[in-house]
PDB file of C-alpha atoms in Angstrom:
ATOM      1  CA  GLY A   1     138.421  92.684  73.199  1.00 53.00           C
ATOM      2  CA  ALA A   2     137.334  90.974  76.406  1.00 80.00           C
ATOM      3  CA  GLY A   3     138.739  87.568  77.158  1.00 92.00           C
ATOM      4  CA  VAL A   4     137.201  84.611  78.929  1.00 95.00           C
ATOM      5  CA  SER A   5     135.970  85.555  82.382  1.00 95.00           C
ATOM      6  CA  GLN A   6     135.198  83.287  85.305  1.00 96.00           C
ATOM      7  CA  SER A   7     133.503  83.851  88.621  1.00 96.00           C
ATOM      8  CA  PRO A   8     134.068  83.642  91.447  1.00 96.00           C
ATOM      9  CA  SER A   9     137.858  83.771  91.422  1.00 95.00           C
ATOM     10  CA  ASN A  10     137.959  81.926  94.726  1.00 96.00           C
ATOM     11  CA  LYS A  11     135.374  79.756  96.430  1.00 97.00           C
ATOM     12  CA  VAL A  12     135.652  78.153  99.839  1.00 97.00           C
ATOM     13  CA  THR A  13     132.917  75.741 100.795  1.00 97.00           C
ATOM     14  CA  GLU A  14     132.175  73.039 103.304  1.00 97.00           C
ATOM     15  CA  LYS A  15     132.103  69.379 102.433  1.00 97.00           C
ATOM     16  CA  GLY A  16     128.658  68.341 101.265  1.00 97.00           C
ATOM     17  CA  LYS A  17     127.606  71.739  99.949  1.00 97.00           C
ATOM     18  CA  ASP A  18     126.776  72.429  96.304  1.00 98.00           C
ATOM     19  CA  VAL A  19     128.757  75.005  94.298  1.00 98.00           C
ATOM     20  CA  GLU A  20     128.242  76.744  90.977  1.00 98.00           C
ATOM     21  CA  LEU A  21     131.081  78.095  88.885  1.00 98.00           C
ATOM     22  CA  ARG A  22     130.427  80.501  86.039  1.00 97.00           C
ATOM     23  CA  CYS A  23     132.200  81.046  82.732  1.00 97.00           C
ATOM     24  CA  ASP A  24     131.655  83.827  80.200  1.00 96.00           C
ATOM     25  CA  PRO A  25     133.340  82.910  76.921  1.00 95.00           C
ATOM     26  CA  ILE A  26     134.728  85.271  74.333  1.00 94.00           C
ATOM     27  CA  SER A  27     131.899  86.765  72.313  1.00 92.00           C
ATOM     28  CA  GLY A  28     131.273  84.802  69.128  1.00 90.00           C
ATOM     29  CA  HIS A  29     133.067  81.668  70.282  1.00 92.00           C
ATOM     30  CA  THR A  30     130.902  78.632  69.714  1.00 90.00           C
ATOM     31  CA  ALA A  31     132.964  76.099  71.657  1.00 91.00           C
ATOM     32  CA  LEU A  32     133.389  76.127  75.437  1.00 93.00           C
ATOM     33  CA  TYR A  33     135.475  73.799  77.593  1.00 93.00           C
ATOM     34  CA  TRP A  34     135.874  73.051  81.271  1.00 95.00           C
ATOM     35  CA  TYR A  35     139.069  71.647  82.777  1.00 94.00           C
ATOM     36  CA  ARG A  36     140.228  70.865  86.282  1.00 95.00           C
ATOM     37  CA  GLN A  37     143.768  71.489  87.478  1.00 92.00           C
ATOM     38  CA  SER A  38     144.733  69.962  90.780  1.00 87.00           C
ATOM     39  CA  LEU A  39     147.715  71.328  92.699  1.00 76.00           C
ATOM     40  CA  GLY A  40     150.891  70.678  90.771  1.00 67.00           C
ATOM     41  CA  GLN A  41     149.060  68.640  88.153  1.00 73.00           C
ATOM     42  CA  GLY A  42     148.235  69.017  84.513  1.00 80.00           C
ATOM     43  CA  LEU A  43     144.835  69.774  83.070  1.00 88.00           C
ATOM     44  CA  GLU A  44     142.046  67.250  83.288  1.00 89.00           C
ATOM     45  CA  PHE A  45     139.363  67.602  80.634  1.00 89.00           C
ATOM     46  CA  LEU A  46     135.825  67.679  82.050  1.00 93.00           C
ATOM     47  CA  ILE A  47     133.302  68.674  79.386  1.00 92.00           C
ATOM     48  CA  TYR A  48     132.925  70.676  76.227  1.00 88.00           C
ATOM     49  CA  PHE A  49     130.088  72.318  74.350  1.00 90.00           C
ATOM     50  CA  GLN A  50     130.028  72.998  70.619  1.00 87.00           C
ATOM     51  CA  GLY A  51     127.194  75.172  69.365  1.00 83.00           C
ATOM     52  CA  ASN A  52     123.838  73.459  69.754  1.00 80.00           C
ATOM     53  CA  SER A  53     125.261  69.951  69.709  1.00 83.00           C
ATOM     54  CA  ALA A  54     125.003  67.650  72.695  1.00 83.00           C
ATOM     55  CA  PRO A  55     127.947  68.294  75.012  1.00 87.00           C
ATOM     56  CA  ASP A  56     130.807  65.849  75.344  1.00 86.00           C
ATOM     57  CA  LYS A  57     130.598  64.871  79.005  1.00 88.00           C
ATOM     58  CA  SER A  58     133.147  62.088  78.830  1.00 87.00           C
ATOM     59  CA  GLY A  59     135.544  63.759  81.269  1.00 89.00           C
ATOM     60  CA  LEU A  60     133.143  64.373  84.136  1.00 92.00           C
ATOM     61  CA  PRO A  61     134.518  62.396  87.100  1.00 92.00           C
ATOM     62  CA  SER A  62     131.185  61.531  88.713  1.00 93.00           C
ATOM     63  CA  ASP A  63     127.472  62.231  88.528  1.00 95.00           C
ATOM     64  CA  ARG A  64     127.963  64.953  91.134  1.00 97.00           C
ATOM     65  CA  PHE A  65     129.365  67.088  88.317  1.00 97.00           C
ATOM     66  CA  SER A  66     127.151  68.709  85.706  1.00 96.00           C
ATOM     67  CA  ALA A  67     127.349  71.666  83.375  1.00 95.00           C
ATOM     68  CA  GLU A  68     125.027  73.630  81.209  1.00 94.00           C
ATOM     69  CA  ARG A  69     125.396  76.352  78.657  1.00 93.00           C
ATOM     70  CA  THR A  70     122.535  78.756  78.259  1.00 85.00           C
ATOM     71  CA  GLY A  71     121.843  80.523  74.988  1.00 80.00           C
ATOM     72  CA  GLY A  72     125.086  79.267  73.525  1.00 77.00           C
ATOM     73  CA  SER A  73     127.066  81.641  75.695  1.00 90.00           C
ATOM     74  CA  VAL A  74     127.461  81.560  79.481  1.00 94.00           C
ATOM     75  CA  SER A  75     128.188  78.211  81.100  1.00 96.00           C
ATOM     76  CA  THR A  76     127.749  77.025  84.668  1.00 97.00           C
ATOM     77  CA  LEU A  77     129.605  74.075  86.166  1.00 97.00           C
ATOM     78  CA  THR A  78     127.792  72.632  89.174  1.00 97.00           C
ATOM     79  CA  ILE A  79     129.323  70.328  91.732  1.00 97.00           C
ATOM     80  CA  GLN A  80     126.875  68.725  94.117  1.00 97.00           C
ATOM     81  CA  ARG A  81     127.733  67.391  97.561  1.00 97.00           C
ATOM     82  CA  THR A  82     131.314  68.601  97.289  1.00 97.00           C
ATOM     83  CA  GLN A  83     134.140  66.428  98.558  1.00 97.00           C
ATOM     84  CA  GLN A  84     137.633  67.434  99.636  1.00 96.00           C
ATOM     85  CA  GLU A  85     139.086  65.812  96.522  1.00 94.00           C
ATOM     86  CA  ASP A  86     137.107  68.313  94.437  1.00 96.00           C
ATOM     87  CA  SER A  87     139.493  71.048  95.624  1.00 96.00           C
ATOM     88  CA  ALA A  88     141.259  72.336  92.534  1.00 96.00           C
ATOM     89  CA  VAL A  89     141.388  75.195  90.062  1.00 94.00           C
ATOM     90  CA  TYR A  90     138.602  74.972  87.521  1.00 96.00           C
ATOM     91  CA  LEU A  91     139.529  76.478  84.183  1.00 95.00           C
ATOM     92  CA  CYS A  92     137.195  77.449  81.396  1.00 95.00           C
ATOM     93  CA  ALA A  93     138.267  77.979  77.802  1.00 94.00           C
ATOM     94  CA  SER A  94     136.540  78.965  74.597  1.00 93.00           C
ATOM     95  CA  SER A  95     137.392  78.745  70.924  1.00 91.00           C
ATOM     96  CA  LEU A  96     135.858  79.988  67.716  1.00 90.00           C
ATOM     97  CA  GLY A  97     134.954  76.409  66.826  1.00 81.00           C
ATOM     98  CA  THR A  98     136.484  72.967  67.033  1.00 72.00           C
ATOM     99  CA  GLY A  99     138.384  73.081  63.777  1.00 74.00           C
ATOM    100  CA  ALA A 100     141.985  71.994  63.605  1.00 70.00           C
ATOM    101  CA  THR A 101     143.330  75.524  63.722  1.00 77.00           C
ATOM    102  CA  ASP A 102     141.048  76.805  66.468  1.00 84.00           C
ATOM    103  CA  THR A 103     142.962  77.897  69.533  1.00 88.00           C
ATOM    104  CA  GLN A 104     141.498  77.591  73.004  1.00 90.00           C
ATOM    105  CA  TYR A 105     141.640  80.760  75.081  1.00 93.00           C
ATOM    106  CA  PHE A 106     141.537  80.319  78.824  1.00 94.00           C
ATOM    107  CA  GLY A 107     139.975  82.262  81.652  1.00 95.00           C
ATOM    108  CA  PRO A 108     141.812  82.963  84.917  1.00 93.00           C
ATOM    109  CA  GLY A 109     140.165  80.059  86.697  1.00 94.00           C
ATOM    110  CA  THR A 110     138.166  79.532  89.871  1.00 96.00           C
ATOM    111  CA  ARG A 111     140.074  78.166  92.846  1.00 95.00           C
ATOM    112  CA  LEU A 112     137.759  75.859  94.768  1.00 97.00           C
ATOM    113  CA  THR A 113     138.631  74.820  98.307  1.00 97.00           C
ATOM    114  CA  VAL A 114     136.457  72.239 100.040  1.00 97.00           C
ATOM    115  CA  LEU A 115     136.981  72.150 103.796  1.00 95.00           C
TER     116      LEU A 115
ATOM    117  CA  ALA B   1     143.934  57.877  71.335  1.00 70.00           C
ATOM    118  CA  GLN B   2     146.165  60.889  71.502  1.00 77.00           C
ATOM    119  CA  SER B   3     148.676  61.510  74.241  1.00 86.00           C
ATOM    120  CA  VAL B   4     151.424  63.963  75.000  1.00 92.00           C
ATOM    121  CA  ALA B   5     154.417  63.685  77.291  1.00 94.00           C
ATOM    122  CA  GLN B   6     156.589  66.322  78.888  1.00 95.00           C
ATOM    123  CA  PRO B   7     159.501  64.322  80.278  1.00 95.00           C
ATOM    124  CA  GLU B   8     160.885  67.036  82.559  1.00 95.00           C
ATOM    125  CA  ASP B   9     159.027  68.242  85.638  1.00 94.00           C
ATOM    126  CA  GLN B  10     161.344  71.230  85.905  1.00 96.00           C
ATOM    127  CA  VAL B  11     163.933  72.984  83.779  1.00 98.00           C
ATOM    128  CA  ASN B  12     166.469  75.315  85.332  1.00 97.00           C
ATOM    129  CA  VAL B  13     168.351  77.806  83.199  1.00 97.00           C
ATOM    130  CA  ALA B  14     170.389  80.926  83.780  1.00 98.00           C
ATOM    131  CA  GLU B  15     169.146  84.194  82.325  1.00 97.00           C
ATOM    132  CA  GLY B  16     170.555  84.772  78.861  1.00 97.00           C
ATOM    133  CA  ASN B  17     171.054  81.071  78.150  1.00 98.00           C
ATOM    134  CA  PRO B  18     168.994  79.066  75.654  1.00 97.00           C
ATOM    135  CA  LEU B  19     165.825  77.477  76.975  1.00 97.00           C
ATOM    136  CA  THR B  20     164.323  74.211  75.712  1.00 98.00           C
ATOM    137  CA  VAL B  21     161.175  72.562  77.019  1.00 98.00           C
ATOM    138  CA  LYS B  22     160.579  69.084  75.639  1.00 98.00           C
ATOM    139  CA  CYS B  23     157.343  67.577  74.359  1.00 97.00           C
ATOM    140  CA  THR B  24     156.617  64.312  72.571  1.00 96.00           C
ATOM    141  CA  TYR B  25     153.261  63.180  71.279  1.00 93.00           C
ATOM    142  CA  SER B  26     151.298  60.212  70.004  1.00 90.00           C
ATOM    143  CA  VAL B  27     148.296  60.518  67.698  1.00 83.00           C
ATOM    144  CA  SER B  28     146.398  58.366  65.241  1.00 79.00           C
ATOM    145  CA  GLY B  29     146.144  60.966  62.498  1.00 79.00           C
ATOM    146  CA  ASN B  30     147.853  64.235  61.765  1.00 81.00           C
ATOM    147  CA  PRO B  31     148.930  66.057  64.910  1.00 85.00           C
ATOM    148  CA  TYR B  32     147.945  69.587  65.750  1.00 89.00           C
ATOM    149  CA  LEU B  33     150.236  70.834  68.493  1.00 93.00           C
ATOM    150  CA  PHE B  34     150.039  73.753  70.874  1.00 94.00           C
ATOM    151  CA  TRP B  35     152.100  75.358  73.621  1.00 97.00           C
ATOM    152  CA  TYR B  36     150.634  77.324  76.506  1.00 96.00           C
ATOM    153  CA  VAL B  37     152.246  79.146  79.424  1.00 96.00           C
ATOM    154  CA  GLN B  38     150.751  79.603  82.884  1.00 93.00           C
ATOM    155  CA  TYR B  39     152.008  82.292  85.224  1.00 90.00           C
ATOM    156  CA  PRO B  40     151.235  81.966  88.951  1.00 84.00           C
ATOM    157  CA  ASN B  41     147.543  82.329  89.787  1.00 77.00           C
ATOM    158  CA  ARG B  42     146.695  82.938  86.152  1.00 81.00           C
ATOM    159  CA  GLY B  43     144.979  80.996  83.412  1.00 83.00           C
ATOM    160  CA  LEU B  44     146.836  79.507  80.475  1.00 90.00           C
ATOM    161  CA  GLN B  45     148.091  81.827  77.763  1.00 93.00           C
ATOM    162  CA  PHE B  46     148.508  80.639  74.184  1.00 93.00           C
ATOM    163  CA  LEU B  47     152.078  80.778  72.872  1.00 96.00           C
ATOM    164  CA  LEU B  48     152.084  79.073  69.480  1.00 95.00           C
ATOM    165  CA  LYS B  49     150.715  76.202  67.442  1.00 93.00           C
ATOM    166  CA  TYR B  50     151.692  73.861  64.628  1.00 92.00           C
ATOM    167  CA  ILE B  51     149.027  72.900  62.138  1.00 88.00           C
ATOM    168  CA  THR B  52     150.892  72.328  58.875  1.00 83.00           C
ATOM    169  CA  GLY B  53     153.667  73.854  56.818  1.00 85.00           C
ATOM    170  CA  ASP B  54     157.046  74.950  58.131  1.00 88.00           C
ATOM    171  CA  ASN B  55     158.393  72.783  60.899  1.00 91.00           C
ATOM    172  CA  LEU B  56     159.681  75.815  62.791  1.00 95.00           C
ATOM    173  CA  VAL B  57     156.852  77.802  64.329  1.00 95.00           C
ATOM    174  CA  LYS B  58     157.351  81.228  65.852  1.00 95.00           C
ATOM    175  CA  GLY B  59     155.122  82.480  68.628  1.00 94.00           C
ATOM    176  CA  SER B  60     154.674  85.049  71.342  1.00 91.00           C
ATOM    177  CA  TYR B  61     157.370  86.468  73.642  1.00 92.00           C
ATOM    178  CA  GLY B  62     160.240  85.273  71.425  1.00 95.00           C
ATOM    179  CA  PHE B  63     159.367  81.588  71.726  1.00 97.00           C
ATOM    180  CA  GLU B  64     159.529  79.115  68.874  1.00 97.00           C
ATOM    181  CA  ALA B  65     158.946  75.398  68.515  1.00 97.00           C
ATOM    182  CA  GLU B  66     160.215  72.791  66.115  1.00 95.00           C
ATOM    183  CA  PHE B  67     157.939  70.053  64.827  1.00 95.00           C
ATOM    184  CA  ASN B  68     159.796  66.806  64.168  1.00 95.00           C
ATOM    185  CA  LYS B  69     157.574  64.140  62.669  1.00 92.00           C
ATOM    186  CA  SER B  70     160.120  61.331  62.732  1.00 93.00           C
ATOM    187  CA  GLN B  71     160.813  61.878  66.427  1.00 94.00           C
ATOM    188  CA  THR B  72     157.183  62.798  67.212  1.00 94.00           C
ATOM    189  CA  SER B  73     158.411  65.831  69.096  1.00 96.00           C
ATOM    190  CA  PHE B  74     157.456  69.469  69.393  1.00 97.00           C
ATOM    191  CA  HIS B  75     160.061  71.086  71.638  1.00 98.00           C
ATOM    192  CA  LEU B  76     159.647  74.688  72.752  1.00 98.00           C
ATOM    193  CA  LYS B  77     162.700  76.925  72.527  1.00 98.00           C
ATOM    194  CA  LYS B  78     163.867  80.397  73.294  1.00 97.00           C
ATOM    195  CA  PRO B  79     167.366  81.547  72.342  1.00 97.00           C
ATOM    196  CA  SER B  80     167.890  83.751  75.405  1.00 97.00           C
ATOM    197  CA  ALA B  81     165.793  83.179  78.522  1.00 97.00           C
ATOM    198  CA  LEU B  82     164.534  85.962  80.765  1.00 97.00           C
ATOM    199  CA  VAL B  83     163.723  85.784  84.469  1.00 96.00           C
ATOM    200  CA  SER B  84     160.163  86.714  83.498  1.00 95.00           C
ATOM    201  CA  ASP B  85     159.923  83.466  81.501  1.00 96.00           C
ATOM    202  CA  SER B  86     159.740  81.556  84.777  1.00 96.00           C
ATOM    203  CA  ALA B  87     156.356  79.838  84.614  1.00 96.00           C
ATOM    204  CA  LEU B  88     154.609  76.531  83.997  1.00 95.00           C
ATOM    205  CA  TYR B  89     154.563  75.413  80.369  1.00 96.00           C
ATOM    206  CA  PHE B  90     152.053  73.005  78.846  1.00 95.00           C
ATOM    207  CA  CYS B  91     152.201  71.162  75.563  1.00 96.00           C
ATOM    208  CA  ALA B  92     148.884  70.026  74.062  1.00 93.00           C
ATOM    209  CA  VAL B  93     147.853  67.917  71.095  1.00 90.00           C
ATOM    210  CA  ARG B  94     144.649  67.725  69.151  1.00 82.00           C
ATOM    211  CA  ASP B  95     144.121  64.578  67.127  1.00 67.00           C
ATOM    212  CA  MET B  96     141.995  65.116  64.049  1.00 65.00           C
ATOM    213  CA  ILE B  97     140.117  61.858  64.356  1.00 64.00           C
ATOM    214  CA  PRO B  98     136.397  62.706  64.279  1.00 62.00           C
ATOM    215  CA  ASP B  99     135.537  61.378  67.712  1.00 59.00           C
ATOM    216  CA  SER B 100     138.373  63.406  69.201  1.00 57.00           C
ATOM    217  CA  TRP B 101     137.471  66.701  67.616  1.00 59.00           C
ATOM    218  CA  GLY B 102     137.441  69.525  70.097  1.00 62.00           C
ATOM    219  CA  LYS B 103     139.487  67.744  72.731  1.00 72.00           C
ATOM    220  CA  PHE B 104     142.954  68.754  73.652  1.00 82.00           C
ATOM    221  CA  GLN B 105     145.217  66.360  75.470  1.00 86.00           C
ATOM    222  CA  PHE B 106     147.546  68.338  77.729  1.00 90.00           C
ATOM    223  CA  GLY B 107     150.918  67.279  79.048  1.00 92.00           C
ATOM    224  CA  ALA B 108     151.608  67.345  82.767  1.00 91.00           C
ATOM    225  CA  GLY B 109     153.467  70.618  82.499  1.00 94.00           C
ATOM    226  CA  THR B 110     157.092  71.674  82.905  1.00 96.00           C
ATOM    227  CA  GLN B 111     158.084  74.261  85.467  1.00 95.00           C
ATOM    228  CA  VAL B 112     160.712  76.617  84.064  1.00 97.00           C
ATOM    229  CA  VAL B 113     162.930  78.459  86.517  1.00 97.00           C
ATOM    230  CA  VAL B 114     165.188  81.163  85.125  1.00 97.00           C
ATOM    231  CA  THR B 115     167.772  82.477  87.565  1.00 97.00           C
ATOM    232  CA  PRO B 116     169.399  85.905  87.285  1.00 95.00           C
TER     233      PRO B 116
END
């Protein structure tokens, strides 16, 4: 079946502009996660959604970052007034739930470059 | 709070030799441990996981990992490395404390380079 998809694959923007990154999770997966991976670094947790529960936003680095998940499926990560330090690969993952055995499956990522 | 450490930034191994990528963890409750691999310009691919049961877990592409509770380790191994195994490997832990449910803590990653 189809995996997690993300769009766009690459995004180049100018400092100060807003950007939207999209994630389509695997069908039937109730949990959705966003991570950020800076060059040569590990994964930094940003936010996750589980079903209809309030999202866990504890990893968002500033109030310029927000995310929503419509209809329990597609998610959009929005970065307002982008800064050069926002340049990174943004990875989305989904899992069946958040049980102990639930594996996260990752999309290919969106590479964001802020000039 | 949970944490995971990958002490080696890079591991170099000749093709055909055994490959080991190290991971140690710290959790409050029972650990649930995962390994992922990332090829260049790709997302992370799931390799294997330890939830409970046998300490030796077998996964994709001939990889296996050994859970060692006393040493709080979960090292990834492959008996005979291939050039195509060259990639970035991430260890992750999920701590089953209620306020941590859903969150993975990832290690910094270990770059594996397999030379012909």
